[in-house]
Short mmCIF file of C-alpha atoms in Angstrom, two decimals:
data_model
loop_
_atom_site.label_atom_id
_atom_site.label_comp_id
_atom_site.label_asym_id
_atom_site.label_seq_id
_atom_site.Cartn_x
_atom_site.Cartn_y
_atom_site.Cartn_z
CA UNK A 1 18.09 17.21 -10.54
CA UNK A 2 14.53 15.15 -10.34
CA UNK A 3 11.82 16.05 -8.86
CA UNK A 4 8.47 14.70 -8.20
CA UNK A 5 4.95 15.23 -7.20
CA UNK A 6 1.49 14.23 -6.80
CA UNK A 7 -0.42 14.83 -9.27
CA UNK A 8 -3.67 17.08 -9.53
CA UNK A 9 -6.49 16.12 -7.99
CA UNK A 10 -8.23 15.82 -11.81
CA UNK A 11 -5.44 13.49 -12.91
CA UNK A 12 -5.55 11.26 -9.61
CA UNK A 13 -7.29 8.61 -11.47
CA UNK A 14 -5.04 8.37 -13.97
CA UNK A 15 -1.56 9.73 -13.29
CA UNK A 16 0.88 8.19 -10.81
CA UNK A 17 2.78 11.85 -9.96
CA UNK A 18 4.04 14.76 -12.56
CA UNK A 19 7.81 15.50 -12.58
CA UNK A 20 10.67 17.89 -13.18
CA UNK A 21 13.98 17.12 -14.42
CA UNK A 22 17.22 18.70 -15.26
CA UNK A 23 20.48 16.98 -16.21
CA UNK A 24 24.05 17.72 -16.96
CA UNK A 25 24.50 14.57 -19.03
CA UNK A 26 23.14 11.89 -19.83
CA UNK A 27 20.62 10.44 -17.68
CA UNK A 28 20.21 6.29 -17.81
CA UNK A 29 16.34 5.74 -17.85
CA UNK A 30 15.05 2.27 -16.30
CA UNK A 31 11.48 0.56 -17.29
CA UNK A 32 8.89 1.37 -14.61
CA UNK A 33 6.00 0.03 -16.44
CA UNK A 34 4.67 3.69 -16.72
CA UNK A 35 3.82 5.85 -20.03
CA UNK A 36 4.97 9.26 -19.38
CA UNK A 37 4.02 12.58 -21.16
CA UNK A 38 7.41 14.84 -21.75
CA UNK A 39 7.58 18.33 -22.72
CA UNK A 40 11.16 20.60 -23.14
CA UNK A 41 13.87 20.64 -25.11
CA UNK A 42 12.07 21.45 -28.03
CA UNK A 43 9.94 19.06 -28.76
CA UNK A 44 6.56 16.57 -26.67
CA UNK A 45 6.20 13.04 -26.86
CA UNK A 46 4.90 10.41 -25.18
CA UNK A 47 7.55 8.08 -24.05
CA UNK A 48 6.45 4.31 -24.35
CA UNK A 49 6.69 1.63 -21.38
CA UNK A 50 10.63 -0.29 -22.26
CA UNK A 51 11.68 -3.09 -22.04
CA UNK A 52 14.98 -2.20 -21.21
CA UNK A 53 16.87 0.82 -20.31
CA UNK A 54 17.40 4.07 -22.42
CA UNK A 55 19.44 6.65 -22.71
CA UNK A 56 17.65 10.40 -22.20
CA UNK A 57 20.18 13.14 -23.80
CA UNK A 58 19.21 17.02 -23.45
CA UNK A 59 20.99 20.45 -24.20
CA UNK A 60 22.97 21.44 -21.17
CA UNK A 61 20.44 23.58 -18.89
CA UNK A 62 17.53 21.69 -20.62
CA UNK A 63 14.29 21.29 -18.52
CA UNK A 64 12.06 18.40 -18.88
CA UNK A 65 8.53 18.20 -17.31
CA UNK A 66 6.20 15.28 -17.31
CA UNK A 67 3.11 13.56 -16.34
CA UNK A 68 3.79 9.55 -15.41
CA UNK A 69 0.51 7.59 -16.04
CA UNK A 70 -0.46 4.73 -13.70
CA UNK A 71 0.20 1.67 -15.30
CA UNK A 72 -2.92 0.65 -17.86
CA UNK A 73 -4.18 3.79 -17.50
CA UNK A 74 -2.29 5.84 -20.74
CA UNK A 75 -4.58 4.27 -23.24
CA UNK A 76 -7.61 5.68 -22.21
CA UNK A 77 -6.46 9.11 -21.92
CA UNK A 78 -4.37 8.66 -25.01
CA UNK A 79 -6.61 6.81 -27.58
CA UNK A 80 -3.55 4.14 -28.44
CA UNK A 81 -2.95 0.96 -27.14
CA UNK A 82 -0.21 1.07 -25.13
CA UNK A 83 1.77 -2.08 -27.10
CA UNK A 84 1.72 0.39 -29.65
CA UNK A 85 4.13 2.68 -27.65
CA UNK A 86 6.63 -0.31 -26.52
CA UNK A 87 10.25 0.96 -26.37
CA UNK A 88 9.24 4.18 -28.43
CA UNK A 89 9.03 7.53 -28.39
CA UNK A 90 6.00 8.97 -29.83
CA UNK A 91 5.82 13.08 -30.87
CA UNK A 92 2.69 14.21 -30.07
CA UNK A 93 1.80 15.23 -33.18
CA UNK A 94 2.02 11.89 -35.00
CA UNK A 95 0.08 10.80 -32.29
CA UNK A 96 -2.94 13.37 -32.07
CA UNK A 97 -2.29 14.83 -35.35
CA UNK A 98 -2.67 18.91 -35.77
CA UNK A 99 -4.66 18.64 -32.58
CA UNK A 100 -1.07 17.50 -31.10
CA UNK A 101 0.85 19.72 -33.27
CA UNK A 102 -0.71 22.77 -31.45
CA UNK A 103 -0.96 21.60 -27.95
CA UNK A 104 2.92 20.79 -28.59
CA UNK A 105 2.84 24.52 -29.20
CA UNK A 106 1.76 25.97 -26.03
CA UNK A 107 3.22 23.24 -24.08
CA UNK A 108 6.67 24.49 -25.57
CA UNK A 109 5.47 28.18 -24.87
CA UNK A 110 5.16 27.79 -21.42
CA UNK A 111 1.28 28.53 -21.84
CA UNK A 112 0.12 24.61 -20.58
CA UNK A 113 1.78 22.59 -18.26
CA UNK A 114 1.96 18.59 -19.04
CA UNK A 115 -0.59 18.40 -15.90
CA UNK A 116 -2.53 21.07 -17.48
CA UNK A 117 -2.79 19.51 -21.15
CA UNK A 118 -3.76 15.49 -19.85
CA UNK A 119 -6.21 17.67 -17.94
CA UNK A 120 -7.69 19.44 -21.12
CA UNK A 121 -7.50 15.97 -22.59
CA UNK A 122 -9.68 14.09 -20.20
CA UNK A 123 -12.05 17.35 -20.41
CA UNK A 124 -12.61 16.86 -24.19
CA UNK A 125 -12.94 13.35 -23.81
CA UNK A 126 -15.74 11.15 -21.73
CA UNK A 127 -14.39 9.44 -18.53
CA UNK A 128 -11.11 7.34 -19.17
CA UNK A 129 -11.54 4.50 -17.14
CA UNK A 130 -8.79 1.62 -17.39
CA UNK A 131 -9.50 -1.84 -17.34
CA UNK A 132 -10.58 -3.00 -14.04
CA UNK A 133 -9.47 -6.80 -14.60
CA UNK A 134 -6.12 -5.90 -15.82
CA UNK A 135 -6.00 -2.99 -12.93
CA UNK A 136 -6.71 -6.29 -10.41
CA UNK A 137 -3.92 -8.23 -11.63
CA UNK A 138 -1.56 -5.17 -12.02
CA UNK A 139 -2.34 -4.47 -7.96
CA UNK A 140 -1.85 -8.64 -7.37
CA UNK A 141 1.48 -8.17 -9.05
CA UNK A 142 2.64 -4.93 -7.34
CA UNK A 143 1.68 -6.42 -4.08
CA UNK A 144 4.37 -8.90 -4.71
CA UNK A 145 3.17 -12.06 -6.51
CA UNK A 146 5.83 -14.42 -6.84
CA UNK A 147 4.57 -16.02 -10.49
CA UNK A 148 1.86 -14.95 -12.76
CA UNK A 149 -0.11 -17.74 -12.51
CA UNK A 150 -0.56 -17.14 -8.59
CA UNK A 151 -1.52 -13.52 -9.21
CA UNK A 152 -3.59 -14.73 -11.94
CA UNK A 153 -5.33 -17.18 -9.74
CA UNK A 154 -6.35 -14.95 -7.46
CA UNK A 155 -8.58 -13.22 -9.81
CA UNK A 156 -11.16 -16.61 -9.65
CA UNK A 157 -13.63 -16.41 -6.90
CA UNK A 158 -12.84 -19.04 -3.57
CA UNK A 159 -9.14 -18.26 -2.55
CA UNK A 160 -9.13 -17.24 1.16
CA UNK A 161 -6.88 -15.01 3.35
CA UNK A 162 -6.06 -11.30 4.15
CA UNK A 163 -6.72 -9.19 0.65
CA UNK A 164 -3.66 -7.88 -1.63
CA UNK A 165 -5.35 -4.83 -2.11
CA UNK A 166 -4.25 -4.27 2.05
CA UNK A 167 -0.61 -5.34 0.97
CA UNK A 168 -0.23 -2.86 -1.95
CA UNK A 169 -1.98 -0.23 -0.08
CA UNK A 170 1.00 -0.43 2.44
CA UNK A 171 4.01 -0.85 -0.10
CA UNK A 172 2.14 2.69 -2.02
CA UNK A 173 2.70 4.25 1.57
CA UNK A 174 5.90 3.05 2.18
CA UNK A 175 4.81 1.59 5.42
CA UNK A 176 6.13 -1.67 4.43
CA UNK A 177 8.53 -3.53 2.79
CA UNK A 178 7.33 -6.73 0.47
CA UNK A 179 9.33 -9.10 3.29
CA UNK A 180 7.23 -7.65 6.16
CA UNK A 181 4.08 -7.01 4.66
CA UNK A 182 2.99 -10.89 5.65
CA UNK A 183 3.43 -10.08 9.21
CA UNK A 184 1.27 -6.63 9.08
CA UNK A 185 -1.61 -8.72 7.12
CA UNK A 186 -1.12 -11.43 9.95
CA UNK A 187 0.08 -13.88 7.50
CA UNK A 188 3.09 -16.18 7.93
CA UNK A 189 5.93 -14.41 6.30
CA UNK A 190 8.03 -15.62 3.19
CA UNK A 191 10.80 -14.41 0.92
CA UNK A 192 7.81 -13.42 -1.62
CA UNK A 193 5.14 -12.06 1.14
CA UNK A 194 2.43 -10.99 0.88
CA UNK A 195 1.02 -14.63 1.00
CA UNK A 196 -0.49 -14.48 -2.48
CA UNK A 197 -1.36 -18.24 -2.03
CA UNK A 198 -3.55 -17.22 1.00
CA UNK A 199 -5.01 -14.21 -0.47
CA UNK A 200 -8.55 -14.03 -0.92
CA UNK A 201 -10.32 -12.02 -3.89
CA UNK A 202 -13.90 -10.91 -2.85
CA UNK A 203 -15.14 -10.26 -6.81
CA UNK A 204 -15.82 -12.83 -8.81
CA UNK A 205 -13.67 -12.75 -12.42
CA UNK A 206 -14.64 -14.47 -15.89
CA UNK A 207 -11.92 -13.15 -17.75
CA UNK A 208 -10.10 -16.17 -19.36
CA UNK A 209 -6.59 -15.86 -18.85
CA UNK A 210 -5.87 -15.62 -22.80
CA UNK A 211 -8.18 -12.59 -22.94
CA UNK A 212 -6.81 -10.87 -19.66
CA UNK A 213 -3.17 -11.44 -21.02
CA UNK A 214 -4.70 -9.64 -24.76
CA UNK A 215 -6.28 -6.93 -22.85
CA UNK A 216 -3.10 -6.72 -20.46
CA UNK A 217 -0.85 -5.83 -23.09
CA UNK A 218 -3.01 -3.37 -24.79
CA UNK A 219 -3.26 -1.36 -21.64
CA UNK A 220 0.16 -1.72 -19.87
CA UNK A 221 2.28 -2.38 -23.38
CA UNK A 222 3.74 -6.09 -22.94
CA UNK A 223 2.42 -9.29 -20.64
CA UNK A 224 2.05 -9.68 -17.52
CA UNK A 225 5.34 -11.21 -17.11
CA UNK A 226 7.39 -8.63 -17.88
CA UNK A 227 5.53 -6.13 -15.75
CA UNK A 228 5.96 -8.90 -13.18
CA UNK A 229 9.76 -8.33 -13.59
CA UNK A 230 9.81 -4.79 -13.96
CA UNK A 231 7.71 -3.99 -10.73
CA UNK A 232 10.11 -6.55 -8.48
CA UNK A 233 12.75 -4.64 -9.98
CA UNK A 234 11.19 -1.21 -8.89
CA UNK A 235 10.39 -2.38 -5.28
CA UNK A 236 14.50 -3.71 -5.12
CA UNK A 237 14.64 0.00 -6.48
CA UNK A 238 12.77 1.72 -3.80
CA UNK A 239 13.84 -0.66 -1.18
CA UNK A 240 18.05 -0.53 -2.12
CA UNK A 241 18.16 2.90 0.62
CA UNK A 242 17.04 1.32 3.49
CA UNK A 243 18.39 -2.65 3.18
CA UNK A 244 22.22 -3.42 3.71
CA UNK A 245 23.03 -6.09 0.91
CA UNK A 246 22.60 -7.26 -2.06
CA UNK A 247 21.31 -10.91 -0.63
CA UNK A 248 18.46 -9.13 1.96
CA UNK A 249 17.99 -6.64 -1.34
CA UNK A 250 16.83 -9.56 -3.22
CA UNK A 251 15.07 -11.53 -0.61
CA UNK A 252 13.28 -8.43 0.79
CA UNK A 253 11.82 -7.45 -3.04
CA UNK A 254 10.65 -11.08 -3.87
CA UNK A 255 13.66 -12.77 -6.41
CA UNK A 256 14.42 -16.11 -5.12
CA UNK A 257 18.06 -15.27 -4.69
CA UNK A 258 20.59 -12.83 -5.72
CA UNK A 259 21.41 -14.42 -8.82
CA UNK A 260 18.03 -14.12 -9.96
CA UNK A 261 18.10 -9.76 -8.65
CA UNK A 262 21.26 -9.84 -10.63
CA UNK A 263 20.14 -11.48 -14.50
CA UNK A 264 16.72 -8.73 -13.74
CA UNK A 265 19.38 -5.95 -12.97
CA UNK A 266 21.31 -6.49 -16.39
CA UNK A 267 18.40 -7.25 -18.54
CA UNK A 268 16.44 -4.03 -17.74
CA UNK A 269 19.09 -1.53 -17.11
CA UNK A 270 22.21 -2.77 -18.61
CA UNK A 271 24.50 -2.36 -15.16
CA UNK A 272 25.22 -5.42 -12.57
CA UNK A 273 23.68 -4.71 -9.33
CA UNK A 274 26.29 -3.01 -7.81
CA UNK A 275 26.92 -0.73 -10.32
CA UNK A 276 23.53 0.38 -10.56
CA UNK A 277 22.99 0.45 -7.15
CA UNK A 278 25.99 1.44 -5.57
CA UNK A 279 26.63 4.30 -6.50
CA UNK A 280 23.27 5.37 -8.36
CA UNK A 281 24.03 5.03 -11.95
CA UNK A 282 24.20 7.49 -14.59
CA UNK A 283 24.69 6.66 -18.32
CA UNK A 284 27.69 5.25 -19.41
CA UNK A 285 27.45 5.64 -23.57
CA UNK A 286 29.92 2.96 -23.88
CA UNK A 287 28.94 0.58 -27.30
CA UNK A 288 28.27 -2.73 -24.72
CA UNK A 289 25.44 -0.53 -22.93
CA UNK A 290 23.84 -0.45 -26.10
CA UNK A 291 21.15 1.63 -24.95
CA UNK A 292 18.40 3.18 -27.40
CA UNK A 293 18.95 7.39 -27.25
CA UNK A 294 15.71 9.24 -27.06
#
């Protein structure tokens, strides 16, 4: 069982939803490009963004809850840059010391809800606000940039067209899928719509691209790369329930061709398409998985 839900109204800045979960076995966890906060089964931690996928193993009847952070949002909120997190999971008592320790406590107890203690965070704390360049090319890139250097591009004043910020307003609603977004922008469609070559940013940007890509992997834990291939993997992941194929799968979340879905598939969660995919995967602890137990 997995639930989700929007967050509170406090942690709407700064939290993509908070969640519920309860597994038999062992569930096979996929990178998202999210920090999450996770309480139950004895012990909190902040789980890191991966790189690749994991391996989450609980008592039987063991409930986790959680708070999922927006991505570059966590270090704000958690005082650590989020590269420091990378593929690890994080107690929150090594990270916040006694201060941890104790929240850990009443988390455990039943007394605070994750929700509840990012919200007593933020209260003790003076307004965690992320990085708005990085949160620009984090929105480019989620809006379904086909390279980097496009998304990146679009952060310098000049470029025309309709704005990404339309495009990944429509993917959040699910109103769209990344091959028809073109169409609803009144772009010319392509395999990697929205038009990100015809995109126009109205701010102006001086960032240098060295310094975004430093500041980018503080705040979302690797470059922008890598969150480029996670978050076309997550749209082929929120996309695989309503297209028929593996081919339209890959063409309708961006990857030039199945071939390219299918290397992304195995790198980041260890399974070829169709076995993630069809049916949805669970963990299979065999030694070739080789995935990292929390």
């Amino acid at each position: 069982m997995y639930e989700e839900e929007a967050p509170p109204r406090r942690l709407a800045g700064v939290a993509r939803c908070v969640w519920r979960s309860a597994s038999t076995g062992p569930k096979r966890i996929v990178p998202d490009g999210c920090l999450d906060l996770v309480a139950g089964d004895g012990g909190v931690f902040i789980a890191g963004p991966d790189t690749a996928a994991w391996s989450s193993l609980t008592r039987p009847g063991a409930v986790l809850r959680g708070v999922r952070f927006k991505p570059g949002h966590a270090p704000a909120v958690l005082g650590v840059a989020a590269d420091e997190l990378r593929d690890r999971r994080v107690s929150l008592g090594e990270l916040w010391g006694r201060a941890g320790e104790v929240l850990s406590e009443r988390l455990l107890a039943g007394e605070l809800s994750p929700a509840e203690a990012v919200e007593s965070r933020l209260a003790s704390m003076e307004a965690a606000t992320a990085d708005a360049a990085v949160a620009k090319l984090i929105e480019r890139l989620d809006a379904g940039a086909a390279r980097v250097a496009e998304a990146q591009a679009l952060m310098r004043p000049g470029s025309g067209g309709a704005r990404v910020a339309d495009a990944a307003a429509l993917l959040a609603r699910g109103e769209a899928d990344p091959a028809g977004i073109a169409a609803k922008l009144g772009a010319p469609a392509r395999a990697t719509s929205p038009d990100v070559a015809a995109t126009r940013i109205e701010e102006p940007s001086a960032v240098s691209e060295r310094r975004l890509r430093r500041r980018f992997v503080q705040a979302v834990g690797y470059g922008p790369a890598t969150y480029l291939r996670v978050a076309r993997f997550q749209r082929a992941v929120a996309l695989a329930p309503r297209v028929a194929g593996l081919a339209a799968l890959a063409a309708a979340a961006g990857y030039s061709d199945q071939a390219h879905l299918s290397r992304d598939c195995r790198a980041l969660t260890g399974l070829t398409p169709r076995g993630h995919f069809r049916p949805p995967s669970t963990v299979d602890v065999a030694e070739r998985d080789r995935l990292r137990s929390a």
